[in-house]
Structure formats: C-alpha cells, structure tokens
Amino acid sequence: MAFRHRRGTAALAAAALLGVTACSAVLGEDRSLVDASSLAVGVKADQPGLGLATGDGGFEGFDVDVALYIAGQLGVPEENVEFVGVTSAEREQKLISGEVDMVVATYSITPARKTQVTFGGPYYVAKQDVLVRAEDTGVQGVRDLEGRSVCQGAGSYSAVRITEGLGIGVEQVEAPSYSACIDMLREGTVDAVSTDNLILAGFLAEDPSAFRFVNNPFTDEKYGVGLPHGDVEACEAVNKAISRMYQEGTAEELLETWFGATDLDVLDSVPQFEGCV
C-alpha cells in the first residue's frame, strides 16, 4: 500500500464548496514522505544488476539495494518497503497517481521530467554507451553506428540522443523494454543497443559470450530518485542519505557486488546533486 501523500476527490469537492482553489487546498494538506512508515517503490523488473524480478515476488539489483538503503535512512524498515515493477514509460504516471511513492529505476533527471517529478540525487551518474554482438568488430565508438539500426526501450531517449544530440544517422527501433532490445540484438534484428552503461553492463554480465561492450561512453546520465512533485523535504532527506551511502563506503560495496565482474569503471564518489527545486 502506497503512502498516501495526496488528498482524494472528497477533499477537492470540499475545497470547491469553500470557494478556494483545489490546488492550494490539496497542497496545504500534503505530507512529506519523511513522515511515512511504509513506502511503495517503483523499480525495473527486467534489468539484470539493477532491478530484476526474482520469480518469487521479490526484486534484486543495485537500484533495489539503493532504495532499501534510502528507506532505512528515512526510518522505514525493509519489511515495510513494497517494490513495484515499472517500465520507463510508466514511471511518471505511477508516481503522479500515487501508485508508488518513490521511483528508483535508472530514472535519468531531465528538465522535462522535473516539471512533473521532484528528483533527489543523482545517486549515480552513468554514461551512455553501446552494446553490439560479440562478433561485430566494426563498432568502436558511437559514430560507427551511422547507417545502422539502434534499439531503445519505450519511454527512453537513448537513440534520440544519438540522432538529434550528435547528428548521427541511425535507424531508431523502439521496443517495449531494454530486455526486449537485448533479445532483438541477440537475434540479429537490430545492430546495436545504446543506453546507460550500467544497464548494458548488467545484460553483458548475464551473457558475456554473446555481446561486446564498446566501452567508449558519451553523455552523462544522472540517475535520480523520483519523488512526488514539490516534496522538497523528502528530497533533502534523500540527498543526505545518498551522501552517507557514499561516504561510509556502502555505494562502493553495492557497485562491486552487482558490477564487479564486468570491466566497467564505476563512480565511487558522491555525485553532484541537482538541488531540490
């Protein structure tokens, strides 16, 4: 059950009868997530190493462990944290609707998303990179993708960053998720998958003989903790938790646990926060 941080339709109706705007009435009654005794957290369900459904109703991965650490710092014990699988396309909607209270799901902070979501963090700064089939030696960097097909998951902008951001002409192919993109790459339906290097490293660790990590990154992807829009108090508390996670070495331990078997160079210092606005 998600922590209810917004009043429902009855409150809106009451506000209308009192002759005040519904918005101001609702905001006046909001509580911060720092008051929560339980949390529903949105995580990915199909990204190895980050957020993966285990088949027994549980989830595992770096994002899952980060979410549990933050919840603990907010005073919410692990047994009171409910994980909900979300896709890239669903993250804003599930947070806005109140189905989840927090999103920790490789959720890149962007100006457009900031209009709907308050972001804590980032808790990690990934870099976009490229994964190709193991036998494909023709791609040594992003510019070698010119004229090739590149898959991105629904709700992501990874391929768009290549075409519009870098001016490289690729065929953009969209799949429901990055796990579907990886299946298409394995089958030869697309030539490459490009997204954050943590995501790619997780898939590579599962099947290292099938794929090759180009390991020539471009762009920074700031992974934020998605919070209800306007909950500045929770944002500040989340940032304090992330700082502690790095300073005491927990972040480094988690990164080693989930990505130590890959050649990925991981960030082990506190990222520069975006600010709680």
One Martini backbone bead per residue (centre of mass of N, CA, C, O) as a GRO file, in nm:
protein
  277
    1MET     BB    1   0.093   0.037   0.026
    2ALA     BB    2   0.076   0.354  -0.031
    3PHE     BB    3   0.169   0.652   0.058
    4ARG     BB    4  -0.050   0.915   0.141
    5HIS     BB    5   0.020   1.241  -0.016
    6ARG     BB    6  -0.290   1.273  -0.110
    7ARG     BB    7  -0.583   1.394  -0.166
    8GLY     BB    8  -0.893   1.342  -0.261
    9THR     BB    9  -1.203   1.413  -0.399
   10ALA     BB   10  -1.332   1.514  -0.138
   11ALA     BB   11  -1.135   1.748  -0.095
   12LEU     BB   12  -1.200   1.894  -0.359
   13ALA     BB   13  -1.499   1.946  -0.301
   14ALA     BB   14  -1.459   2.105  -0.040
   15ALA     BB   15  -1.295   2.331  -0.168
   16ALA     BB   16  -1.519   2.432  -0.359
   17LEU     BB   17  -1.728   2.507  -0.132
   18LEU     BB   18  -1.514   2.719   0.001
   19GLY     BB   19  -1.379   2.888  -0.246
   20VAL     BB   20  -1.119   2.731  -0.319
   21THR     BB   21  -0.858   2.606  -0.445
   22ALA     BB   22  -0.768   2.288  -0.494
   23CYS     BB   23  -0.463   2.308  -0.497
   24SER     BB   24  -0.415   2.457  -0.225
   25ALA     BB   25  -0.558   2.248  -0.050
   26VAL     BB   26  -0.384   2.005  -0.111
   27LEU     BB   27  -0.107   2.124  -0.039
   28GLY     BB   28  -0.186   2.185   0.262
   29GLU     BB   29  -0.219   1.849   0.319
   30ASP     BB   30   0.045   1.759   0.269
   31ARG     BB   31   0.285   1.509   0.293
   32SER     BB   32   0.577   1.377   0.364
   33LEU     BB   33   0.787   1.103   0.327
   34VAL     BB   34   0.918   1.145   0.613
   35ASP     BB   35   0.632   1.029   0.749
   36ALA     BB   36   0.673   0.747   0.673
   37SER     BB   37   0.619   0.381   0.742
   38SER     BB   38   0.577   0.334   0.430
   39LEU     BB   39   0.676   0.197   0.096
   40ALA     BB   40   0.642   0.252  -0.256
   41VAL     BB   41   0.863   0.113  -0.507
   42GLY     BB   42   0.995   0.184  -0.815
   43VAL     BB   43   1.114  -0.076  -1.036
   44LYS     BB   44   1.278  -0.272  -1.220
   45ALA     BB   45   1.221  -0.614  -1.379
   46ASP     BB   46   1.453  -0.634  -1.653
   47GLN     BB   47   1.744  -0.547  -1.502
   48PRO     BB   48   2.032  -0.657  -1.465
   49GLY     BB   49   2.178  -0.533  -1.157
   50LEU     BB   50   1.921  -0.336  -1.085
   51GLY     BB   51   1.616  -0.461  -1.187
   52LEU     BB   52   1.485  -0.781  -1.076
   53ALA     BB   53   1.282  -1.034  -1.103
   54THR     BB   54   1.285  -1.348  -0.912
   55GLY     BB   55   0.985  -1.518  -0.903
   56ASP     BB   56   0.897  -1.464  -0.572
   57GLY     BB   57   0.818  -1.138  -0.567
   58GLY     BB   58   1.092  -1.020  -0.601
   59PHE     BB   59   1.388  -0.803  -0.585
   60GLU     BB   60   1.698  -0.713  -0.767
   61GLY     BB   61   1.968  -0.482  -0.710
   62PHE     BB   62   2.101  -0.177  -0.699
   63ASP     BB   63   1.835  -0.012  -0.683
   64VAL     BB   64   1.714  -0.177  -0.453
   65ASP     BB   65   1.940  -0.120  -0.244
   66VAL     BB   66   1.916   0.185  -0.250
   67ALA     BB   67   1.621   0.200  -0.159
   68LEU     BB   68   1.667   0.059   0.116
   69TYR     BB   69   1.865   0.262   0.227
   70ILE     BB   70   1.689   0.512   0.213
   71ALA     BB   71   1.458   0.406   0.381
   72GLY     BB   72   1.625   0.364   0.639
   73GLN     BB   73   1.701   0.672   0.664
   74LEU     BB   74   1.377   0.737   0.689
   75GLY     BB   75   1.262   0.490   0.889
   76VAL     BB   76   1.218   0.241   0.689
   77PRO     BB   77   1.174  -0.074   0.690
   78GLU     BB   78   1.208  -0.339   0.485
   79GLU     BB   79   0.918  -0.467   0.551
   80ASN     BB   80   0.789  -0.164   0.448
   81VAL     BB   81   0.882  -0.241   0.152
   82GLU     BB   82   0.738  -0.197  -0.168
   83PHE     BB   83   0.766  -0.346  -0.481
   84VAL     BB   84   0.738  -0.204  -0.819
   85GLY     BB   85   0.700  -0.260  -1.139
   86VAL     BB   86   0.862  -0.063  -1.400
   87THR     BB   87   0.864   0.131  -1.669
   88SER     BB   88   0.973   0.395  -1.839
   89ALA     BB   89   0.676   0.492  -1.926
   90GLU     BB   90   0.549   0.475  -1.608
   91ARG     BB   91   0.683   0.652  -1.389
   92GLU     BB   92   0.517   0.911  -1.370
   93GLN     BB   93   0.230   0.793  -1.342
   94LYS     BB   94   0.279   0.627  -1.076
   95LEU     BB   95   0.361   0.876  -0.909
   96ILE     BB   96   0.120   1.070  -0.955
   97SER     BB   97  -0.108   0.857  -0.865
   98GLY     BB   98   0.026   0.686  -0.604
   99GLU     BB   99   0.127   0.391  -0.650
  100VAL     BB  100   0.392   0.539  -0.590
  101ASP     BB  101   0.645   0.715  -0.389
  102MET     BB  102   0.895   0.590  -0.546
  103VAL     BB  103   1.181   0.612  -0.782
  104VAL     BB  104   1.423   0.338  -0.868
  105ALA     BB  105   1.486   0.340  -1.234
  106THR     BB  106   1.691   0.460  -1.421
  107TYR     BB  107   1.624   0.788  -1.365
  108SER     BB  108   1.661   1.040  -1.557
  109ILE     BB  109   1.747   1.367  -1.536
  110THR     BB  110   1.514   1.613  -1.658
  111PRO     BB  111   1.352   1.896  -1.736
  112ALA     BB  112   1.078   1.766  -1.808
  113ARG     BB  113   1.049   1.585  -1.549
  114LYS     BB  114   1.061   1.827  -1.339
  115THR     BB  115   0.753   1.913  -1.394
  116GLN     BB  116   0.648   1.624  -1.233
  117VAL     BB  117   0.923   1.579  -1.066
  118THR     BB  118   1.106   1.512  -0.781
  119PHE     BB  119   1.464   1.509  -0.738
  120GLY     BB  120   1.688   1.304  -0.613
  121GLY     BB  121   2.010   1.381  -0.650
  122PRO     BB  122   2.214   1.180  -0.766
  123TYR     BB  123   2.314   0.829  -0.714
  124TYR     BB  124   2.408   0.822  -1.026
  125VAL     BB  125   2.658   0.842  -1.298
  126ALA     BB  126   2.606   0.765  -1.604
  127LYS     BB  127   2.690   0.630  -1.935
  128GLN     BB  128   2.661   0.627  -2.256
  129ASP     BB  129   2.642   0.333  -2.464
  130VAL     BB  130   2.744   0.022  -2.636
  131LEU     BB  131   2.587  -0.275  -2.776
  132VAL     BB  132   2.709  -0.572  -2.930
  133ARG     BB  133   2.801  -0.817  -3.099
  134ALA     BB  134   3.080  -1.003  -3.062
  135GLU     BB  135   3.151  -1.014  -3.386
  136ASP     BB  136   3.131  -0.698  -3.385
  137THR     BB  137   3.410  -0.483  -3.493
  138GLY     BB  138   3.288  -0.204  -3.633
  139VAL     BB  139   3.233  -0.096  -3.332
  140GLN     BB  140   3.414   0.174  -3.144
  141GLY     BB  141   3.179   0.389  -3.171
  142VAL     BB  142   2.910   0.592  -3.219
  143ARG     BB  143   2.986   0.673  -3.525
  144ASP     BB  144   2.965   0.364  -3.627
  145LEU     BB  145   2.632   0.376  -3.644
  146GLU     BB  146   2.608   0.466  -3.915
  147GLY     BB  147   2.328   0.311  -4.070
  148ARG     BB  148   2.222   0.176  -3.821
  149SER     BB  149   2.055  -0.019  -3.585
  150VAL     BB  150   1.877   0.115  -3.291
  151CYS     BB  151   1.781   0.036  -2.967
  152GLN     BB  152   1.493   0.137  -2.767
  153GLY     BB  153   1.313   0.198  -2.501
  154ALA     BB  154   1.029   0.274  -2.385
  155GLY     BB  155   1.071   0.611  -2.269
  156SER     BB  156   1.329   0.660  -2.417
  157TYR     BB  157   1.636   0.866  -2.550
  158SER     BB  158   1.892   0.727  -2.668
  159ALA     BB  159   1.864   0.745  -2.982
  160VAL     BB  160   1.804   1.048  -2.991
  161ARG     BB  161   2.087   1.138  -2.892
  162ILE     BB  162   2.223   1.046  -3.155
  163THR     BB  163   2.061   1.204  -3.367
  164GLU     BB  164   2.006   1.492  -3.229
  165GLY     BB  165   2.267   1.530  -3.052
  166LEU     BB  166   2.496   1.412  -3.285
  167GLY     BB  167   2.405   1.362  -3.594
  168ILE     BB  168   2.340   1.051  -3.628
  169GLY     BB  169   2.250   0.813  -3.871
  170VAL     BB  170   1.987   0.619  -3.750
  171GLU     BB  171   1.791   0.342  -3.684
  172GLN     BB  172   1.504   0.357  -3.505
  173VAL     BB  173   1.423   0.123  -3.242
  174GLU     BB  174   1.134   0.017  -3.067
  175ALA     BB  175   1.084  -0.120  -2.745
  176PRO     BB  176   0.933  -0.206  -2.450
  177SER     BB  177   1.237  -0.290  -2.369
  178TYR     BB  178   1.564  -0.376  -2.300
  179SER     BB  179   1.524  -0.679  -2.309
  180ALA     BB  180   1.407  -0.672  -2.596
  181CYS     BB  181   1.656  -0.550  -2.729
  182ILE     BB  182   1.848  -0.785  -2.660
  183ASP     BB  183   1.694  -0.996  -2.822
  184MET     BB  184   1.729  -0.849  -3.097
  185LEU     BB  185   2.036  -0.858  -3.097
  186ARG     BB  186   2.072  -1.165  -3.080
  187GLU     BB  187   1.890  -1.213  -3.353
  188GLY     BB  188   1.958  -0.956  -3.561
  189THR     BB  189   1.743  -0.716  -3.582
  190VAL     BB  190   1.975  -0.551  -3.456
  191ASP     BB  191   2.294  -0.384  -3.413
  192ALA     BB  192   2.210  -0.212  -3.146
  193VAL     BB  193   2.256  -0.097  -2.803
  194SER     BB  194   2.164   0.218  -2.641
  195THR     BB  195   2.276   0.309  -2.313
  196ASP     BB  196   2.343   0.273  -2.012
  197ASN     BB  197   2.619   0.119  -1.876
  198LEU     BB  198   2.477  -0.034  -1.646
  199ILE     BB  199   2.271  -0.181  -1.815
  200LEU     BB  200   2.469  -0.321  -2.010
  201ALA     BB  201   2.638  -0.468  -1.793
  202GLY     BB  202   2.412  -0.651  -1.691
  203PHE     BB  203   2.368  -0.806  -1.959
  204LEU     BB  204   2.662  -0.896  -2.005
  205ALA     BB  205   2.691  -1.070  -1.742
  206GLU     BB  206   2.480  -1.288  -1.846
  207ASP     BB  207   2.624  -1.276  -2.169
  208PRO     BB  208   2.949  -1.249  -2.262
  209SER     BB  209   2.957  -1.417  -2.546
  210ALA     BB  210   2.734  -1.240  -2.717
  211PHE     BB  211   2.877  -0.966  -2.629
  212ARG     BB  212   2.987  -0.614  -2.678
  213PHE     BB  213   3.157  -0.362  -2.516
  214VAL     BB  214   3.261  -0.066  -2.628
  215ASN     BB  215   3.366   0.147  -2.412
  216ASN     BB  216   3.261   0.457  -2.537
  217PRO     BB  217   3.153   0.709  -2.387
  218PHE     BB  218   2.849   0.919  -2.373
  219THR     BB  219   2.728   1.107  -2.174
  220ASP     BB  220   2.520   1.192  -1.899
  221GLU     BB  221   2.345   0.989  -1.644
  222LYS     BB  222   2.118   1.099  -1.403
  223TYR     BB  223   2.023   0.926  -1.127
  224GLY     BB  224   1.711   0.948  -0.985
  225VAL     BB  225   1.484   1.018  -0.724
  226GLY     BB  226   1.157   0.976  -0.739
  227LEU     BB  227   0.921   1.230  -0.644
  228PRO     BB  228   0.691   1.413  -0.537
  229HIS     BB  229   0.585   1.700  -0.633
  230GLY     BB  230   0.731   1.926  -0.389
  231ASP     BB  231   0.913   1.728  -0.201
  232VAL     BB  232   1.167   1.873  -0.045
  233GLU     BB  233   1.213   1.722   0.220
  234ALA     BB  234   1.269   1.446   0.090
  235CYS     BB  235   1.500   1.532  -0.091
  236GLU     BB  236   1.696   1.615   0.135
  237ALA     BB  237   1.698   1.336   0.273
  238VAL     BB  238   1.803   1.176   0.031
  239ASN     BB  239   2.072   1.326  -0.002
  240LYS     BB  240   2.184   1.246   0.272
  241ALA     BB  241   2.177   0.941   0.220
  242ILE     BB  242   2.365   0.936  -0.026
  243SER     BB  243   2.611   1.056   0.108
  244ARG     BB  244   2.642   0.830   0.320
  245MET     BB  245   2.667   0.590   0.124
  246TYR     BB  246   2.947   0.689   0.019
  247GLN     BB  247   3.113   0.766   0.280
  248GLU     BB  248   3.081   0.455   0.405
  249GLY     BB  249   3.093   0.249   0.129
  250THR     BB  250   2.825   0.123   0.020
  251ALA     BB  251   2.826   0.192  -0.279
  252GLU     BB  252   3.084   0.037  -0.353
  253GLU     BB  253   2.980  -0.241  -0.264
  254LEU     BB  254   2.736  -0.254  -0.458
  255LEU     BB  255   2.891  -0.222  -0.725
  256GLU     BB  256   3.064  -0.475  -0.684
  257THR     BB  257   2.839  -0.681  -0.663
  258TRP     BB  258   2.695  -0.606  -0.959
  259PHE     BB  259   2.988  -0.509  -1.142
  260GLY     BB  260   3.269  -0.656  -1.084
  261ALA     BB  261   3.266  -0.863  -1.344
  262THR     BB  262   3.325  -0.615  -1.496
  263ASP     BB  263   3.490  -0.337  -1.687
  264LEU     BB  264   3.358  -0.122  -1.532
  265ASP     BB  265   3.376   0.214  -1.456
  266VAL     BB  266   3.306   0.332  -1.143
  267LEU     BB  267   3.142   0.531  -0.925
  268ASP     BB  268   3.281   0.642  -0.579
  269SER     BB  269   3.143   0.926  -0.558
  270VAL     BB  270   2.973   1.191  -0.485
  271PRO     BB  271   2.741   1.333  -0.643
  272GLN     BB  272   2.612   1.602  -0.798
  273PHE     BB  273   2.359   1.782  -0.709
  274GLU     BB  274   2.065   1.942  -0.832
  275GLY     BB  275   1.842   2.010  -0.641
  276CYS     BB  276   1.551   2.122  -0.450
  277VAL     BB  277   1.283   2.233  -0.688
   0.00000   0.00000   0.00000
